[in-house]
């Protein structure tokens, strides 16, 4: 219901490219990747598309720099010092060397890129390892005292603290919409959360997650 109301009441927001030198074909790849992320595409497919985007961005940026250099040569020949200075300012950046250092599990500081990558790999393996033990599961009996149900004030507080401009999920409903519809949105989320709390049954879409290490 909310999704249908959003599609009917407001125009579809079109993202715009932030880099002036990016070509339309490269921007189409960026938009394609964004849509695949929303649909929950495979990580390999996203990584492959990201590599294509990076290569296309390098090509577009080099072409833009080449055009600026040609304009610089033209301005220099015509002694147009103001335009020459402004264009040089657009392409020059202060060099800032990068120092890479990280501490491994043994407490030693490593600086080589390969060693740093290996430290992060081991960390991610440990971080995402499944440590769940079924024997440690605490069962709730009929005699157990249940905690109070979820309050609407808790729902309001959760909505208030959500970040702005986050990518929408598979339901394609932005959090700004939930926030704008006020108490109606609070009531809907309260019903959903209370049902999960009372029954212990979670929607399948909420139990599925995909972790991609970057």
GROMACS .gro file of N, CA and C in nm, residues 42-189:
model
  444
   42UNK      N    1   2.437  -1.086  -0.701
   42UNK     CA    2   2.552  -1.163  -0.655
   42UNK      C    3   2.675  -1.074  -0.643
   43UNK      N    4   2.758  -1.101  -0.541
   43UNK     CA    5   2.876  -1.018  -0.516
   43UNK      C    6   2.973  -1.022  -0.633
   44UNK      N    7   2.985  -1.137  -0.700
   44UNK     CA    8   3.077  -1.146  -0.814
   44UNK      C    9   3.031  -1.057  -0.928
   45UNK      N   10   2.901  -1.054  -0.951
   45UNK     CA   11   2.848  -0.969  -1.057
   45UNK      C   12   2.871  -0.821  -1.025
   46UNK      N   13   2.853  -0.784  -0.899
   46UNK     CA   14   2.876  -0.645  -0.858
   46UNK      C   15   3.023  -0.608  -0.868
   47UNK      N   16   3.111  -0.699  -0.828
   47UNK     CA   17   3.255  -0.672  -0.836
   47UNK      C   18   3.301  -0.656  -0.980
   48UNK      N   19   3.248  -0.741  -1.069
   48UNK     CA   20   3.282  -0.731  -1.211
   48UNK      C   21   3.237  -0.598  -1.269
   49UNK      N   22   3.116  -0.556  -1.233
   49UNK     CA   23   3.064  -0.430  -1.282
   49UNK      C   24   3.142  -0.312  -1.224
   50UNK      N   25   3.184  -0.323  -1.098
   50UNK     CA   26   3.263  -0.217  -1.036
   50UNK      C   27   3.398  -0.200  -1.107
   51UNK      N   28   3.457  -0.312  -1.149
   51UNK     CA   29   3.584  -0.304  -1.222
   51UNK      C   30   3.566  -0.232  -1.355
   52UNK      N   31   3.454  -0.260  -1.423
   52UNK     CA   32   3.426  -0.191  -1.549
   52UNK      C   33   3.406  -0.041  -1.525
   53UNK      N   34   3.339  -0.006  -1.416
   53UNK     CA   35   3.315   0.135  -1.385
   53UNK      C   36   3.446   0.207  -1.356
   54UNK      N   37   3.535   0.143  -1.281
   54UNK     CA   38   3.664   0.204  -1.250
   54UNK      C   39   3.746   0.227  -1.376
   55UNK      N   40   3.746   0.128  -1.466
   55UNK     CA   41   3.820   0.144  -1.592
   55UNK      C   42   3.761   0.255  -1.677
   56UNK      N   43   3.627   0.261  -1.682
   56UNK     CA   44   3.561   0.366  -1.760
   56UNK      C   45   3.586   0.504  -1.701
   57UNK      N   46   3.588   0.513  -1.568
   57UNK     CA   47   3.616   0.642  -1.502
   57UNK      C   48   3.758   0.690  -1.531
   58UNK      N   49   3.853   0.598  -1.528
   58UNK     CA   50   3.991   0.637  -1.560
   58UNK      C   51   4.002   0.688  -1.703
   59UNK      N   52   3.933   0.620  -1.794
   59UNK     CA   53   3.935   0.662  -1.934
   59UNK      C   54   3.872   0.800  -1.951
   60UNK      N   55   3.756   0.822  -1.886
   60UNK     CA   56   3.687   0.951  -1.896
   60UNK      C   57   3.771   1.063  -1.836
   61UNK      N   58   3.834   1.036  -1.722
   61UNK     CA   59   3.913   1.140  -1.656
   61UNK      C   60   4.036   1.176  -1.738
   62UNK      N   61   4.101   1.074  -1.795
   62UNK     CA   62   4.218   1.102  -1.879
   62UNK      C   63   4.179   1.183  -2.002
   63UNK      N   64   4.063   1.152  -2.059
   63UNK     CA   65   4.016   1.227  -2.175
   63UNK      C   66   3.986   1.372  -2.136
   64UNK      N   67   3.926   1.391  -2.018
   64UNK     CA   68   3.897   1.527  -1.971
   64UNK      C   69   4.025   1.606  -1.948
   65UNK      N   70   4.125   1.541  -1.889
   65UNK     CA   71   4.254   1.607  -1.866
   65UNK      C   72   4.322   1.642  -1.998
   66UNK      N   73   4.310   1.553  -2.095
   66UNK     CA   74   4.368   1.580  -2.227
   66UNK      C   75   4.303   1.702  -2.290
   67UNK      N   76   4.172   1.714  -2.277
   67UNK     CA   77   4.102   1.831  -2.332
   67UNK      C   78   4.145   1.960  -2.262
   68UNK      N   79   4.163   1.952  -2.129
   68UNK     CA   80   4.207   2.069  -2.054
   68UNK      C   81   4.348   2.110  -2.097
   69UNK      N   82   4.435   2.012  -2.120
   69UNK     CA   83   4.572   2.042  -2.163
   69UNK      C   84   4.571   2.111  -2.300
   70UNK      N   85   4.483   2.068  -2.387
   70UNK     CA   86   4.472   2.134  -2.518
   70UNK      C   87   4.425   2.278  -2.502
   71UNK      N   88   4.332   2.300  -2.408
   71UNK     CA   89   4.286   2.436  -2.382
   71UNK      C   90   4.397   2.521  -2.321
   72UNK      N   91   4.479   2.459  -2.234
   72UNK     CA   92   4.592   2.530  -2.176
   72UNK      C   93   4.690   2.576  -2.283
   73UNK      N   94   4.717   2.488  -2.377
   73UNK     CA   95   4.808   2.523  -2.486
   73UNK      C   96   4.751   2.638  -2.569
   74UNK      N   97   4.622   2.635  -2.593
   74UNK     CA   98   4.556   2.741  -2.669
   74UNK      C   99   4.563   2.874  -2.594
   75UNK      N  100   4.534   2.871  -2.462
   75UNK     CA  101   4.541   2.993  -2.382
   75UNK      C  102   4.682   3.049  -2.374
   76UNK      N  103   4.781   2.959  -2.366
   76UNK     CA  104   4.920   3.005  -2.358
   76UNK      C  105   4.963   3.073  -2.487
   77UNK      N  106   4.920   3.019  -2.600
   77UNK     CA  107   4.956   3.080  -2.728
   77UNK      C  108   4.893   3.218  -2.746
   78UNK      N  109   4.776   3.240  -2.684
   78UNK     CA  110   4.706   3.368  -2.697
   78UNK      C  111   4.732   3.459  -2.576
   79UNK      N  112   4.824   3.417  -2.487
   79UNK     CA  113   4.861   3.496  -2.369
   79UNK      C  114   4.739   3.529  -2.281
   80UNK      N  115   4.648   3.434  -2.271
   80UNK     CA  116   4.531   3.451  -2.186
   80UNK      C  117   4.565   3.396  -2.047
   81UNK      N  118   4.634   3.479  -1.970
   81UNK     CA  119   4.692   3.433  -1.844
   81UNK      C  120   4.586   3.396  -1.739
   82UNK      N  121   4.476   3.470  -1.737
   82UNK     CA  122   4.373   3.442  -1.637
   82UNK      C  123   4.311   3.303  -1.659
   83UNK      N  124   4.272   3.275  -1.784
   83UNK     CA  125   4.215   3.144  -1.815
   83UNK      C  126   4.318   3.034  -1.795
   84UNK      N  127   4.443   3.065  -1.828
   84UNK     CA  128   4.551   2.969  -1.812
   84UNK      C  129   4.568   2.932  -1.664
   85UNK      N  130   4.568   3.033  -1.579
   85UNK     CA  131   4.586   3.010  -1.436
   85UNK      C  132   4.469   2.931  -1.377
   86UNK      N  133   4.346   2.967  -1.416
   86UNK     CA  134   4.228   2.899  -1.362
   86UNK      C  135   4.223   2.752  -1.402
   87UNK      N  136   4.262   2.722  -1.525
   87UNK     CA  137   4.260   2.582  -1.571
   87UNK      C  138   4.368   2.500  -1.501
   88UNK      N  139   4.483   2.563  -1.476
   88UNK     CA  140   4.589   2.492  -1.405
   88UNK      C  141   4.544   2.459  -1.263
   89UNK      N  142   4.470   2.551  -1.201
   89UNK     CA  143   4.419   2.527  -1.066
   89UNK      C  144   4.324   2.408  -1.062
   90UNK      N  145   4.252   2.384  -1.171
   90UNK     CA  146   4.154   2.275  -1.172
   90UNK      C  147   4.218   2.136  -1.180
   91UNK      N  148   4.341   2.130  -1.230
   91UNK     CA  149   4.403   1.998  -1.248
   91UNK      C  150   4.518   1.972  -1.153
   92UNK      N  151   4.565   2.073  -1.082
   92UNK     CA  152   4.677   2.053  -0.990
   92UNK      C  153   4.624   2.024  -0.851
   93UNK      N  154   4.686   1.929  -0.786
   93UNK     CA  155   4.650   1.894  -0.649
   93UNK      C  156   4.778   1.880  -0.568
   94UNK      N  157   4.768   1.913  -0.441
   94UNK     CA  158   4.884   1.899  -0.354
   94UNK      C  159   4.911   1.752  -0.327
   95UNK      N  160   5.036   1.711  -0.346
   95UNK     CA  161   5.072   1.570  -0.327
   95UNK      C  162   5.075   1.536  -0.178
   96UNK      N  163   5.003   1.431  -0.142
   96UNK     CA  164   5.000   1.385  -0.004
   96UNK      C  165   5.034   1.236  -0.002
   97UNK      N  166   5.156   1.202   0.039
   97UNK     CA  167   5.194   1.061   0.041
   97UNK      C  168   5.111   0.982   0.141
   98UNK      N  169   5.079   0.856   0.106
   98UNK     CA  170   4.999   0.770   0.192
   98UNK      C  171   5.089   0.672   0.265
   99UNK      N  172   5.071   0.666   0.394
   99UNK     CA  173   5.145   0.572   0.476
   99UNK      C  174   5.050   0.462   0.522
  100UNK      N  175   5.085   0.337   0.489
  100UNK     CA  176   5.000   0.225   0.524
  100UNK      C  177   5.066   0.147   0.637
  101UNK      N  178   4.994   0.130   0.746
  101UNK     CA  179   5.045   0.053   0.859
  101UNK      C  180   4.927  -0.003   0.937
  102UNK      N  181   4.942  -0.127   0.983
  102UNK     CA  182   4.835  -0.191   1.058
  102UNK      C  183   4.897  -0.293   1.153
  103UNK      N  184   4.830  -0.318   1.262
  103UNK     CA  185   4.880  -0.413   1.362
  103UNK      C  186   4.811  -0.547   1.343
  104UNK      N  187   4.890  -0.654   1.336
  104UNK     CA  188   4.832  -0.787   1.317
  104UNK      C  189   4.792  -0.848   1.450
  105UNK      N  190   4.742  -0.970   1.446
  105UNK     CA  191   4.691  -1.036   1.567
  105UNK      C  192   4.801  -1.062   1.670
  106UNK      N  193   4.927  -1.068   1.623
  106UNK     CA  194   5.039  -1.092   1.715
  106UNK      C  195   5.090  -0.963   1.778
  107UNK      N  196   5.032  -0.850   1.738
  107UNK     CA  197   5.075  -0.722   1.793
  107UNK      C  198   5.188  -0.657   1.717
  108UNK      N  199   5.226  -0.715   1.603
  108UNK     CA  200   5.334  -0.659   1.523
  108UNK      C  201   5.279  -0.562   1.418
  109UNK      N  202   5.354  -0.458   1.390
  109UNK     CA  203   5.313  -0.359   1.291
  109UNK      C  204   5.363  -0.401   1.153
  110UNK      N  205   5.272  -0.412   1.057
  110UNK     CA  206   5.308  -0.450   0.921
  110UNK      C  207   5.280  -0.332   0.828
  111UNK      N  208   5.366  -0.314   0.729
  111UNK     CA  209   5.353  -0.201   0.637
  111UNK      C  210   5.344  -0.243   0.491
  112UNK      N  211   5.378  -0.368   0.460
  112UNK     CA  212   5.371  -0.415   0.323
  112UNK      C  213   5.224  -0.438   0.284
  113UNK      N  214   5.189  -0.400   0.161
  113UNK     CA  215   5.051  -0.410   0.116
  113UNK      C  216   4.999  -0.553   0.124
  114UNK      N  217   5.079  -0.650   0.079
  114UNK     CA  218   5.034  -0.789   0.081
  114UNK      C  219   5.008  -0.837   0.223
  115UNK      N  220   5.095  -0.797   0.316
  115UNK     CA  221   5.076  -0.837   0.455
  115UNK      C  222   4.953  -0.770   0.516
  116UNK      N  223   4.929  -0.644   0.480
  116UNK     CA  224   4.812  -0.572   0.529
  116UNK      C  225   4.684  -0.639   0.479
  117UNK      N  226   4.683  -0.677   0.351
  117UNK     CA  227   4.567  -0.745   0.294
  117UNK      C  228   4.541  -0.877   0.366
  118UNK      N  229   4.648  -0.949   0.398
  118UNK     CA  230   4.633  -1.077   0.467
  118UNK      C  231   4.577  -1.058   0.608
  119UNK      N  232   4.620  -0.950   0.676
  119UNK     CA  233   4.567  -0.920   0.810
  119UNK      C  234   4.417  -0.893   0.803
  120UNK      N  235   4.377  -0.814   0.704
  120UNK     CA  236   4.234  -0.784   0.688
  120UNK      C  237   4.154  -0.908   0.650
  121UNK      N  238   4.215  -0.996   0.568
  121UNK     CA  239   4.145  -1.119   0.528
  121UNK      C  240   4.117  -1.206   0.650
  122UNK      N  241   4.219  -1.224   0.734
  122UNK     CA  242   4.201  -1.306   0.853
  122UNK      C  243   4.100  -1.243   0.948
  123UNK      N  244   4.103  -1.110   0.957
  123UNK     CA  245   4.008  -1.041   1.044
  123UNK      C  246   3.864  -1.061   0.997
  124UNK      N  247   3.843  -1.051   0.865
  124UNK     CA  248   3.709  -1.068   0.810
  124UNK      C  249   3.659  -1.211   0.826
  125UNK      N  250   3.750  -1.309   0.809
  125UNK     CA  251   3.712  -1.449   0.830
  125UNK      C  252   3.666  -1.470   0.973
  126UNK      N  253   3.740  -1.413   1.067
  126UNK     CA  254   3.703  -1.425   1.209
  126UNK      C  255   3.574  -1.350   1.239
  127UNK      N  256   3.559  -1.232   1.178
  127UNK     CA  257   3.442  -1.148   1.206
  127UNK      C  258   3.313  -1.212   1.158
  128UNK      N  259   3.318  -1.275   1.039
  128UNK     CA  260   3.197  -1.330   0.979
  128UNK      C  261   3.181  -1.480   1.002
  129UNK      N  262   3.265  -1.537   1.088
  129UNK     CA  263   3.255  -1.681   1.116
  129UNK      C  264   3.128  -1.709   1.195
  130UNK      N  265   3.064  -1.820   1.163
  130UNK     CA  266   2.940  -1.860   1.231
  130UNK      C  267   2.976  -1.932   1.360
  131UNK      N  268   2.957  -1.864   1.473
  131UNK     CA  269   2.991  -1.922   1.603
  131UNK      C  270   2.868  -1.969   1.680
  132UNK      N  271   2.755  -1.978   1.610
  132UNK     CA  272   2.630  -2.018   1.678
  132UNK      C  273   2.634  -2.165   1.717
  133UNK      N  274   2.599  -2.193   1.839
  133UNK     CA  275   2.594  -2.330   1.890
  133UNK      C  276   2.451  -2.358   1.934
  134UNK      N  277   2.389  -2.457   1.870
  134UNK     CA  278   2.249  -2.488   1.900
  134UNK      C  279   2.229  -2.528   2.046
  135UNK      N  280   2.334  -2.586   2.107
  135UNK     CA  281   2.321  -2.630   2.247
  135UNK      C  282   2.311  -2.512   2.343
  136UNK      N  283   2.356  -2.394   2.297
  136UNK     CA  284   2.350  -2.276   2.383
  136UNK      C  285   2.217  -2.202   2.370
  137UNK      N  286   2.129  -2.252   2.285
  137UNK     CA  287   2.001  -2.184   2.264
  137UNK      C  288   1.914  -2.191   2.389
  138UNK      N  289   1.862  -2.078   2.429
  138UNK     CA  290   1.778  -2.071   2.548
  138UNK      C  291   1.632  -2.082   2.505
  139UNK      N  292   1.565  -2.185   2.549
  139UNK     CA  293   1.425  -2.204   2.514
  139UNK      C  294   1.335  -2.134   2.616
  140UNK      N  295   1.223  -2.084   2.566
  140UNK     CA  296   1.127  -2.014   2.651
  140UNK      C  297   1.008  -2.107   2.675
  141UNK      N  298   0.983  -2.138   2.798
  141UNK     CA  299   0.871  -2.226   2.833
  141UNK      C  300   0.747  -2.143   2.860
  142UNK      N  301   0.636  -2.214   2.876
  142UNK     CA  302   0.509  -2.145   2.899
  142UNK      C  303   0.509  -2.070   3.031
  143UNK      N  304   0.590  -2.120   3.129
  143UNK     CA  305   0.593  -2.056   3.260
  143UNK      C  306   0.686  -1.935   3.264
  144UNK      N  307   0.763  -1.916   3.159
  144UNK     CA  308   0.857  -1.804   3.157
  144UNK      C  309   0.781  -1.672   3.148
  145UNK      N  310   0.831  -1.575   3.220
  145UNK     CA  311   0.768  -1.443   3.219
  145UNK      C  312   0.818  -1.363   3.099
  146UNK      N  313   0.726  -1.324   3.014
  146UNK     CA  314   0.762  -1.250   2.894
  146UNK      C  315   0.783  -1.104   2.927
  147UNK      N  316   0.874  -1.044   2.854
  147UNK     CA  317   0.898  -0.901   2.871
  147UNK      C  318   0.782  -0.823   2.809
  148UNK      N  319   0.765  -0.698   2.850
  148UNK     CA  320   0.656  -0.616   2.793
  148UNK      C  321   0.671  -0.602   2.642
  149UNK      N  322   0.559  -0.581   2.575
  149UNK     CA  323   0.561  -0.566   2.431
  149UNK      C  324   0.629  -0.438   2.387
  150UNK      N  325   0.644  -0.424   2.256
  150UNK     CA  326   0.710  -0.307   2.199
  150UNK      C  327   0.618  -0.186   2.206
  151UNK      N  328   0.672  -0.074   2.251
  151UNK     CA  329   0.594   0.048   2.263
  151UNK      C  330   0.602   0.131   2.136
  152UNK      N  331   0.499   0.208   2.111
  152UNK     CA  332   0.499   0.298   1.995
  152UNK      C  333   0.608   0.405   2.008
  153UNK      N  334   0.637   0.445   2.132
  153UNK     CA  335   0.744   0.543   2.152
  153UNK      C  336   0.879   0.487   2.108
  154UNK      N  337   0.898   0.356   2.125
  154UNK     CA  338   1.023   0.294   2.079
  154UNK      C  339   1.031   0.296   1.927
  155UNK      N  340   0.917   0.274   1.861
  155UNK     CA  341   0.913   0.281   1.714
  155UNK      C  342   0.944   0.423   1.668
  156UNK      N  343   0.883   0.522   1.734
  156UNK     CA  344   0.908   0.662   1.696
  156UNK      C  345   1.055   0.698   1.714
  157UNK      N  346   1.115   0.654   1.824
  157UNK     CA  347   1.256   0.684   1.850
  157UNK      C  348   1.346   0.619   1.746
  158UNK      N  349   1.312   0.495   1.706
  158UNK     CA  350   1.392   0.425   1.605
  158UNK      C  351   1.385   0.496   1.470
  159UNK      N  352   1.265   0.540   1.432
  159UNK     CA  353   1.249   0.612   1.305
  159UNK      C  354   1.325   0.744   1.309
  160UNK      N  355   1.320   0.812   1.421
  160UNK     CA  356   1.385   0.943   1.435
  160UNK      C  357   1.535   0.932   1.418
  161UNK      N  358   1.595   0.823   1.465
  161UNK     CA  359   1.741   0.810   1.463
  161UNK      C  360   1.794   0.744   1.336
  162UNK      N  361   1.708   0.708   1.242
  162UNK     CA  362   1.755   0.652   1.116
  162UNK      C  363   1.821   0.759   1.032
  163UNK      N  364   1.927   0.723   0.961
  163UNK     CA  365   2.001   0.819   0.879
  163UNK      C  366   1.923   0.857   0.754
  164UNK      N  367   1.948   0.979   0.708
  164UNK     CA  368   1.884   1.029   0.587
  164UNK      C  369   1.954   0.976   0.462
  165UNK      N  370   1.883   0.979   0.351
  165UNK     CA  371   1.939   0.951   0.217
  165UNK      C  372   2.005   0.814   0.209
  166UNK      N  373   1.949   0.714   0.276
  166UNK     CA  374   2.001   0.579   0.266
  166UNK      C  375   1.937   0.509   0.147
  167UNK      N  376   2.012   0.415   0.088
  167UNK     CA  377   1.959   0.340  -0.026
  167UNK      C  378   1.839   0.257   0.018
  168UNK      N  379   1.738   0.251  -0.068
  168UNK     CA  380   1.618   0.175  -0.035
  168UNK      C  381   1.646   0.026  -0.046
  169UNK      N  382   1.565  -0.053   0.024
  169UNK     CA  383   1.580  -0.197   0.019
  169UNK      C  384   1.495  -0.259  -0.090
  170UNK      N  385   1.467  -0.388  -0.074
  170UNK     CA  386   1.390  -0.459  -0.177
  170UNK      C  387   1.246  -0.410  -0.185
  171UNK      N  388   1.194  -0.348  -0.078
  171UNK     CA  389   1.057  -0.296  -0.082
  171UNK      C  390   1.048  -0.161  -0.153
  172UNK      N  391   1.166  -0.100  -0.181
  172UNK     CA  392   1.174   0.027  -0.254
  172UNK      C  393   1.099   0.140  -0.182
  173UNK      N  394   1.092   0.134  -0.050
  173UNK     CA  395   1.027   0.238   0.029
  173UNK      C  396   1.134   0.316   0.106
  174UNK      N  397   1.160   0.442   0.071
  174UNK     CA  398   1.260   0.521   0.144
  174UNK      C  399   1.215   0.546   0.287
  175UNK      N  400   1.310   0.556   0.379
  175UNK     CA  401   1.276   0.583   0.518
  175UNK      C  402   1.213   0.720   0.532
  176UNK      N  403   1.245   0.813   0.440
  176UNK     CA  404   1.184   0.946   0.446
  176UNK      C  405   1.032   0.939   0.431
  177UNK      N  406   0.984   0.840   0.354
  177UNK     CA  407   0.840   0.823   0.336
  177UNK      C  408   0.775   0.778   0.467
  178UNK      N  409   0.836   0.679   0.532
  178UNK     CA  410   0.785   0.632   0.661
  178UNK      C  411   0.782   0.747   0.761
  179UNK      N  412   0.885   0.830   0.756
  179UNK     CA  413   0.893   0.942   0.849
  179UNK      C  414   0.786   1.047   0.819
  180UNK      N  415   0.759   1.069   0.691
  180UNK     CA  416   0.665   1.175   0.652
  180UNK      C  417   0.519   1.136   0.676
  181UNK      N  418   0.486   1.007   0.671
  181UNK     CA  419   0.345   0.970   0.690
  181UNK      C  420   0.306   0.964   0.837
  182UNK      N  421   0.402   0.996   0.925
  182UNK     CA  422   0.370   1.018   1.066
  182UNK      C  423   0.319   0.895   1.139
  183UNK      N  424   0.210   0.914   1.211
  183UNK     CA  425   0.158   0.809   1.299
  183UNK      C  426   0.110   0.686   1.223
  184UNK      N  427   0.070   0.705   1.098
  184UNK     CA  428   0.028   0.589   1.018
  184UNK      C  429   0.146   0.494   0.998
  185UNK      N  430   0.263   0.550   0.968
  185UNK     CA  431   0.383   0.467   0.954
  185UNK      C  432   0.422   0.403   1.085
  186UNK      N  433   0.408   0.477   1.196
  186UNK     CA  434   0.437   0.420   1.328
  186UNK      C  435   0.345   0.302   1.357
  187UNK      N  436   0.216   0.316   1.323
  187UNK     CA  437   0.120   0.208   1.347
  187UNK      C  438   0.154   0.083   1.267
  188UNK      N  439   0.193   0.103   1.140
  188UNK     CA  440   0.226  -0.013   1.055
  188UNK      C  441   0.347  -0.087   1.111
  189UNK      N  442   0.453  -0.013   1.143
  189UNK     CA  443   0.574  -0.077   1.196
  189UNK      C  444   0.547  -0.139   1.333
   0.00000   0.00000   0.00000
